[in-house]
Amino acid sequence: MSQFISDTSLLIIKNRTRTERILLVLSAIFLVLYASILSFAPVVRARSYDVDLRWTHWLGVLVWLLVFYFAHREISRRLPARDPYLLPIAGLLSGWGLLTIWRLFPNFGLRQTIWLLIAGGILVLGFRLKSDLSFLRRYKYLWLTGGLILTALTLIFGTNPLGNGPHLWLGCCGVYLQPSEPLKLLLVVYLAAYFADQMPFLLPTSGDKQDRQLSPNSLLPLLAPTFIMAGVTFLLLLVQRDLGTASIFLVLYATLVFLVTGDKRVLLITGVTLLLAGVVGYFAFDLVRLRVDAWINPWLDPSGRSYQIVQSVIAVANGGLLGRGPGLGNPTLVPIPHSDFIFAAISEEAGLMGGLGLILLLGLLAHRGLLCALNAMDIFQRYLAAGLTAFLIFQSVLIIGGNLRLLPLTGVTLPFVSYGGSSLVTSFVSLLILLHISSRSRASSPATRTLRPYMQMGMIFFVGITAIAVALGWWAFWRGPDLLTRTDNPRRAISDLFVRRGSILDRNNKSINASIGSPGDYTRAYLYPDLSSTAGYTNPIYGQSGLEASMDNIMRGLEGNSGLTIWWNHLLYGQPPPGLDVRTSLNIALQEIADQSFEGHHGALVLLNPVSGEILVMASHPSFDANRLDEIWGDLIQDTDSPLLNRGTQGLYNPGTALAPLLYAGAIEYDVLPDDPSMLQYNADDIFIVDCAGQVDESYSWDSVVSNGCREGIAGLGDALGSERMLDLYTSAGLFSAPQIRLPAESMEKPLRIDNPEMVALGVGVRFSPLQVALALSPLGSAGMRPGALLVAAIESPQIGWLPQEAVDEAGVVLSKGAAISTAERLRSTELPVWESIAVAVGVTNDDQAVSWYLSGTTPDWAGTPLVLVVMVEEQNPNLAKAIGMNIWKYYLLPPEDL
């Protein structure tokens, strides 16, 4: 029988050794593959072999292999019955963290490699200790007192390796120790030893000696001595302002008390205490207040006090499902990514799947740690294993929850993973103790009553780990697309350095905006700067505007490419595919004429096809040079002339009598045109200081009145149409809706009714953009139809070439064909085959801006492409407005072969 038991034990030991070896080999394979990808990441990112490969991190891989080879060999000899999962879990976590640190900052990677060698040496040597760990129990007061003394020394000799922040470290010359890290371990040792020593003096309720439960009457006598030691520790950390560690101490203390007593009120009291401490800390410490504010509403100040957490969740979102790939993300955009935010760094490059894999490892660590506790040979080791497991898991949940905005930031490290020698050594010593305890597991299960608090603790672990997994999925999957389009996401600009962004072209494929350079060095060039307010800009500091903003996904390659192409580029390069070119309807030759004509003046010009809605010219002055944003941004945003404003689509101006051609056509349409405009007398007091914008002929005919913007006659048109007809006419002409042309566009709200049509006919109480006016007058050149405006004419698909685009707004009937043609003929110019009208709007008050308009369009008998032209100048100078318009017409109408 004894031989059978011996053989069975030997078989179990061999199976455990084999399981551990297999898991360590799998971990090594993962890390070698990860390191290989890191080495060639520069090639993939630059899409070129003409780069320097990364090799230094292989030193870390080599040290990791040596540490865990000898650890496995030594533990197989010294602790053959240990838990076979603990060492591989710690190995994979520490190796993953090590390679991430090498990837982020090679100098810190070298230091972490040295610390891994030290921690591994302690682990291997520690296997020689007696597995009963009696020396920890015997000198419990000495261990904790030593830790407190070291921590207290930071109040006098403390420093911070970063040069700022709390002085929580001891050391110099590049070697530092953070005493609060081992202090957590020493507190657990002290409490486990103390409670175990007190158990013989307590009355048992059931089971053997080690399964005795605490009587409620003995609670205070038992806990009183621990209040002193734990209280001194807690107060010392508060004085240090190490509030994250203080919170962990409180949780660890409550955990061990709960496991000893089985009283759930301990957990409730601890929760309330943490909440009250948070409230007090919020008002007492600036650091706590800033972190709580950033946690509650990080979007309020995303570039200031909330920068860390906002960039952390954006990093997680950037990882998506599968991650950008090792070495292909931008985790260094998150402050302190190698320590406090290493989980965000891993999630960006390993994605949701990688982050869940790391969380799964923590779940497995919690499971195996609790098994060690439940199967421990004595009550001291049981409390010790449970306390150490709680320390590792609670701290992990706390820091990962902070990365994911599930919990406020605390500044603690992620055990085994984060950079830091003190943290790594403490984690490895905790692992060493757990391995010793697991090697002396008893065969029988603990009593049911003893088991219950541990099962409840396991449920708490499960809830915490599940919560961080759900939060990871929330940011990486559900909220990810929204976060990645934020203007404060610098990863977009970095991607533009490596992936060619699509160009913006005119109708003849002449470049307006284009990316020049090579992968890794692409820069955005604005080849026709006067169009900066329309074509826009994309800038890592100042964001995006114009077509660069509205067509961003197309020019970034995220739309227009097949889903397979996007997925493959994301998988292979961690980047989108090359962007698609966008062809506009603009004509650079005509645009140059318009921009040159506006030199020294403020205003806008819109030239469009009244049939198709294609915009050939969109001039806005003053403009700006998007190539010089870094130099001139401060001046731009303070300039009272508003050069950033696209006057053609966003500027709303008093039209004065600019809509007289539309009113004229409406009166003809409804057959309400008065017989003789000379008989109209309109007295608007002193609201307008000019009667006509131009010189009226002696006949004072309707054609002359409308062409020259005479207020008496045009007010009469408004009176003849009446309130209801005028509202319908303006509405059908699109004057109360913003044109949808993939640019920011403004519009006044549609009124319920027009109370005074005469005044509205003169532009009083209404404001329209030049583009709205151009679209409203388009029916005169398109047989009564108003088109939908079109600026983006085509997108170049990599599969089938240029794909024509349609206007977003639908075309609509405004006038009958007869009324439209008749009006255009009546307003025909004597010089060119165009109809035309001029207008002046002088402000109702002295503060209002004087505006002059030139309205024109090709006549119905024009054989070429029909056009409508609207010129607006911000001054009382109708002759200037007409002169600018005539420059366009002379170029377009006289030498068509040059277009």
PDB file of N, CA, C and O in Angstrom, residues 822-857:
ATOM      1  N   SER A 822     -37.310  83.819 -68.986  1.00  0.00           N
ATOM      2  CA  SER A 822     -37.733  85.201 -69.220  1.00  0.00           C
ATOM      3  C   SER A 822     -36.934  86.173 -68.360  1.00  0.00           C
ATOM      4  O   SER A 822     -36.472  87.219 -68.837  1.00  0.00           O
ATOM      5  N   THR A 823     -36.722  85.826 -67.099  1.00  0.00           N
ATOM      6  CA  THR A 823     -35.974  86.715 -66.197  1.00  0.00           C
ATOM      7  C   THR A 823     -34.529  86.854 -66.649  1.00  0.00           C
ATOM      8  O   THR A 823     -33.961  87.955 -66.665  1.00  0.00           O
ATOM      9  N   ALA A 824     -33.905  85.729 -67.022  1.00  0.00           N
ATOM     10  CA  ALA A 824     -32.511  85.780 -67.479  1.00  0.00           C
ATOM     11  C   ALA A 824     -32.374  86.647 -68.729  1.00  0.00           C
ATOM     12  O   ALA A 824     -31.407  87.412 -68.873  1.00  0.00           O
ATOM     13  N   GLU A 825     -33.324  86.543 -69.637  1.00  0.00           N
ATOM     14  CA  GLU A 825     -33.265  87.354 -70.859  1.00  0.00           C
ATOM     15  C   GLU A 825     -33.460  88.835 -70.551  1.00  0.00           C
ATOM     16  O   GLU A 825     -32.808  89.700 -71.141  1.00  0.00           O
ATOM     17  N   ARG A 826     -34.342  89.153 -69.647  1.00  0.00           N
ATOM     18  CA  ARG A 826     -34.617  90.549 -69.312  1.00  0.00           C
ATOM     19  C   ARG A 826     -33.403  91.225 -68.655  1.00  0.00           C
ATOM     20  O   ARG A 826     -33.225  92.434 -68.794  1.00  0.00           O
ATOM     21  N   LEU A 827     -32.601  90.426 -67.930  1.00  0.00           N
ATOM     22  CA  LEU A 827     -31.461  91.003 -67.219  1.00  0.00           C
ATOM     23  C   LEU A 827     -30.159  90.838 -68.006  1.00  0.00           C
ATOM     24  O   LEU A 827     -29.073  91.021 -67.456  1.00  0.00           O
ATOM     25  N   ARG A 828     -30.260  90.529 -69.293  1.00  0.00           N
ATOM     26  CA  ARG A 828     -29.081  90.285 -70.126  1.00  0.00           C
ATOM     27  C   ARG A 828     -28.179  91.512 -70.170  1.00  0.00           C
ATOM     28  O   ARG A 828     -28.635  92.655 -70.303  1.00  0.00           O
ATOM     29  N   SER A 829     -26.866  91.250 -70.094  1.00  0.00           N
ATOM     30  CA  SER A 829     -25.869  92.319 -70.208  1.00  0.00           C
ATOM     31  C   SER A 829     -25.724  92.732 -71.666  1.00  0.00           C
ATOM     32  O   SER A 829     -25.929  91.931 -72.587  1.00  0.00           O
ATOM     33  N   THR A 830     -25.365  93.981 -71.874  1.00  0.00           N
ATOM     34  CA  THR A 830     -25.127  94.472 -73.232  1.00  0.00           C
ATOM     35  C   THR A 830     -23.709  94.146 -73.704  1.00  0.00           C
ATOM     36  O   THR A 830     -23.412  94.317 -74.895  1.00  0.00           O
ATOM     37  N   GLU A 831     -22.849  93.654 -72.788  1.00  0.00           N
ATOM     38  CA  GLU A 831     -21.460  93.417 -73.150  1.00  0.00           C
ATOM     39  C   GLU A 831     -21.146  91.936 -73.384  1.00  0.00           C
ATOM     40  O   GLU A 831     -20.387  91.585 -74.273  1.00  0.00           O
ATOM     41  N   LEU A 832     -21.721  91.075 -72.561  1.00  0.00           N
ATOM     42  CA  LEU A 832     -21.409  89.653 -72.606  1.00  0.00           C
ATOM     43  C   LEU A 832     -22.693  88.835 -72.550  1.00  0.00           C
ATOM     44  O   LEU A 832     -23.742  89.351 -72.112  1.00  0.00           O
ATOM     45  N   PRO A 833     -22.635  87.555 -72.966  1.00  0.00           N
ATOM     46  CA  PRO A 833     -23.843  86.713 -72.912  1.00  0.00           C
ATOM     47  C   PRO A 833     -24.157  86.241 -71.497  1.00  0.00           C
ATOM     48  O   PRO A 833     -24.162  85.035 -71.203  1.00  0.00           O
ATOM     49  N   VAL A 834     -24.400  87.199 -70.622  1.00  0.00           N
ATOM     50  CA  VAL A 834     -24.730  86.869 -69.239  1.00  0.00           C
ATOM     51  C   VAL A 834     -25.848  87.774 -68.763  1.00  0.00           C
ATOM     52  O   VAL A 834     -26.041  88.884 -69.297  1.00  0.00           O
ATOM     53  N   TRP A 835     -26.607  87.319 -67.816  1.00  0.00           N
ATOM     54  CA  TRP A 835     -27.521  88.203 -67.096  1.00  0.00           C
ATOM     55  C   TRP A 835     -26.784  88.697 -65.856  1.00  0.00           C
ATOM     56  O   TRP A 835     -25.888  88.028 -65.348  1.00  0.00           O
ATOM     57  N   GLU A 836     -27.129  89.874 -65.357  1.00  0.00           N
ATOM     58  CA  GLU A 836     -26.391  90.401 -64.221  1.00  0.00           C
ATOM     59  C   GLU A 836     -27.229  91.382 -63.425  1.00  0.00           C
ATOM     60  O   GLU A 836     -28.208  91.957 -63.911  1.00  0.00           O
ATOM     61  N   SER A 837     -26.796  91.557 -62.179  1.00  0.00           N
ATOM     62  CA  SER A 837     -27.452  92.502 -61.269  1.00  0.00           C
ATOM     63  C   SER A 837     -26.435  92.867 -60.200  1.00  0.00           C
ATOM     64  O   SER A 837     -25.541  92.077 -59.877  1.00  0.00           O
ATOM     65  N   ILE A 838     -26.559  94.081 -59.681  1.00  0.00           N
ATOM     66  CA  ILE A 838     -25.689  94.501 -58.587  1.00  0.00           C
ATOM     67  C   ILE A 838     -26.549  94.950 -57.421  1.00  0.00           C
ATOM     68  O   ILE A 838     -27.724  95.297 -57.591  1.00  0.00           O
ATOM     69  N   ALA A 839     -25.952  94.928 -56.226  1.00  0.00           N
ATOM     70  CA  ALA A 839     -26.711  95.303 -55.034  1.00  0.00           C
ATOM     71  C   ALA A 839     -25.757  95.838 -53.987  1.00  0.00           C
ATOM     72  O   ALA A 839     -24.566  95.497 -53.968  1.00  0.00           O
ATOM     73  N   VAL A 840     -26.296  96.685 -53.136  1.00  0.00           N
ATOM     74  CA  VAL A 840     -25.551  97.206 -51.993  1.00  0.00           C
ATOM     75  C   VAL A 840     -26.424  97.056 -50.766  1.00  0.00           C
ATOM     76  O   VAL A 840     -27.616  97.374 -50.797  1.00  0.00           O
ATOM     77  N   ALA A 841     -25.823  96.559 -49.673  1.00  0.00           N
ATOM     78  CA  ALA A 841     -26.521  96.472 -48.391  1.00  0.00           C
ATOM     79  C   ALA A 841     -25.773  97.337 -47.402  1.00  0.00           C
ATOM     80  O   ALA A 841     -24.611  97.064 -47.082  1.00  0.00           O
ATOM     81  N   VAL A 842     -26.397  98.404 -46.958  1.00  0.00           N
ATOM     82  CA  VAL A 842     -25.807  99.278 -45.954  1.00  0.00           C
ATOM     83  C   VAL A 842     -26.521  99.011 -44.652  1.00  0.00           C
ATOM     84  O   VAL A 842     -27.747  98.921 -44.598  1.00  0.00           O
ATOM     85  N   GLY A 843     -25.757  98.858 -43.574  1.00  0.00           N
ATOM     86  CA  GLY A 843     -26.308  98.398 -42.311  1.00  0.00           C
ATOM     87  C   GLY A 843     -27.451  99.212 -41.774  1.00  0.00           C
ATOM     88  O   GLY A 843     -27.548 100.426 -41.978  1.00  0.00           O
ATOM     89  N   VAL A 844     -28.326  98.519 -41.039  1.00  0.00           N
ATOM     90  CA  VAL A 844     -29.434  99.176 -40.360  1.00  0.00           C
ATOM     91  C   VAL A 844     -28.913 100.074 -39.254  1.00  0.00           C
ATOM     92  O   VAL A 844     -29.452 101.119 -38.972  1.00  0.00           O
ATOM     93  N   THR A 845     -27.812  99.644 -38.611  1.00  0.00           N
ATOM     94  CA  THR A 845     -27.176 100.468 -37.588  1.00  0.00           C
ATOM     95  C   THR A 845     -25.769 100.815 -38.048  1.00  0.00           C
ATOM     96  O   THR A 845     -25.243 100.259 -39.013  1.00  0.00           O
ATOM     97  N   ASN A 846     -25.153 101.719 -37.331  1.00  0.00           N
ATOM     98  CA  ASN A 846     -23.799 102.136 -37.699  1.00  0.00           C
ATOM     99  C   ASN A 846     -22.783 101.017 -37.552  1.00  0.00           C
ATOM    100  O   ASN A 846     -21.715 101.060 -38.151  1.00  0.00           O
ATOM    101  N   ASP A 847     -23.113 100.010 -36.704  1.00  0.00           N
ATOM    102  CA  ASP A 847     -22.180  98.901 -36.474  1.00  0.00           C
ATOM    103  C   ASP A 847     -22.255  97.837 -37.566  1.00  0.00           C
ATOM    104  O   ASP A 847     -21.366  96.998 -37.669  1.00  0.00           O
ATOM    105  N   ASP A 848     -23.334  97.840 -38.354  1.00  0.00           N
ATOM    106  CA  ASP A 848     -23.488  96.826 -39.391  1.00  0.00           C
ATOM    107  C   ASP A 848     -22.496  97.063 -40.524  1.00  0.00           C
ATOM    108  O   ASP A 848     -22.101  98.197 -40.811  1.00  0.00           O
ATOM    109  N   GLN A 849     -22.157  95.996 -41.175  1.00  0.00           N
ATOM    110  CA  GLN A 849     -21.149  96.046 -42.222  1.00  0.00           C
ATOM    111  C   GLN A 849     -21.791  96.348 -43.575  1.00  0.00           C
ATOM    112  O   GLN A 849     -22.822  95.784 -43.933  1.00  0.00           O
ATOM    113  N   ALA A 850     -21.177  97.248 -44.329  1.00  0.00           N
ATOM    114  CA  ALA A 850     -21.631  97.516 -45.688  1.00  0.00           C
ATOM    115  C   ALA A 850     -21.137  96.398 -46.589  1.00  0.00           C
ATOM    116  O   ALA A 850     -19.992  95.959 -46.496  1.00  0.00           O
ATOM    117  N   VAL A 851     -22.005  95.898 -47.463  1.00  0.00           N
ATOM    118  CA  VAL A 851     -21.689  94.785 -48.356  1.00  0.00           C
ATOM    119  C   VAL A 851     -22.173  95.132 -49.752  1.00  0.00           C
ATOM    120  O   VAL A 851     -23.274  95.666 -49.924  1.00  0.00           O
ATOM    121  N   SER A 852     -21.356  94.818 -50.744  1.00  0.00           N
ATOM    122  CA  SER A 852     -21.752  94.998 -52.144  1.00  0.00           C
ATOM    123  C   SER A 852     -21.761  93.638 -52.834  1.00  0.00           C
ATOM    124  O   SER A 852     -20.918  92.773 -52.553  1.00  0.00           O
ATOM    125  N   TRP A 853     -22.712  93.464 -53.748  1.00  0.00           N
ATOM    126  CA  TRP A 853     -22.899  92.185 -54.425  1.00  0.00           C
ATOM    127  C   TRP A 853     -22.877  92.368 -55.935  1.00  0.00           C
ATOM    128  O   TRP A 853     -23.343  93.389 -56.450  1.00  0.00           O
ATOM    129  N   TYR A 854     -22.354  91.355 -56.620  1.00  0.00           N
ATOM    130  CA  TYR A 854     -22.503  91.244 -58.066  1.00  0.00           C
ATOM    131  C   TYR A 854     -23.056  89.868 -58.346  1.00  0.00           C
ATOM    132  O   TYR A 854     -22.458  88.838 -57.989  1.00  0.00           O
ATOM    133  N   LEU A 855     -24.230  89.800 -58.967  1.00  0.00           N
ATOM    134  CA  LEU A 855     -24.927  88.552 -59.252  1.00  0.00           C
ATOM    135  C   LEU A 855     -24.995  88.387 -60.759  1.00  0.00           C
ATOM    136  O   LEU A 855     -25.388  89.325 -61.475  1.00  0.00           O
ATOM    137  N   SER A 856     -24.662  87.214 -61.258  1.00  0.00           N
ATOM    138  CA  SER A 856     -24.632  87.040 -62.703  1.00  0.00           C
ATOM    139  C   SER A 856     -24.706  85.565 -63.062  1.00  0.00           C
ATOM    140  O   SER A 856     -24.509  84.690 -62.210  1.00  0.00           O
ATOM    141  N   GLY A 857     -24.980  85.315 -64.338  1.00  0.00           N
ATOM    142  CA  GLY A 857     -25.027  83.951 -64.837  1.00  0.00           C
ATOM    143  C   GLY A 857     -25.127  83.942 -66.339  1.00  0.00           C
ATOM    144  O   GLY A 857     -25.540  84.942 -66.961  1.00  0.00           O
TER     145      GLY A 857
END
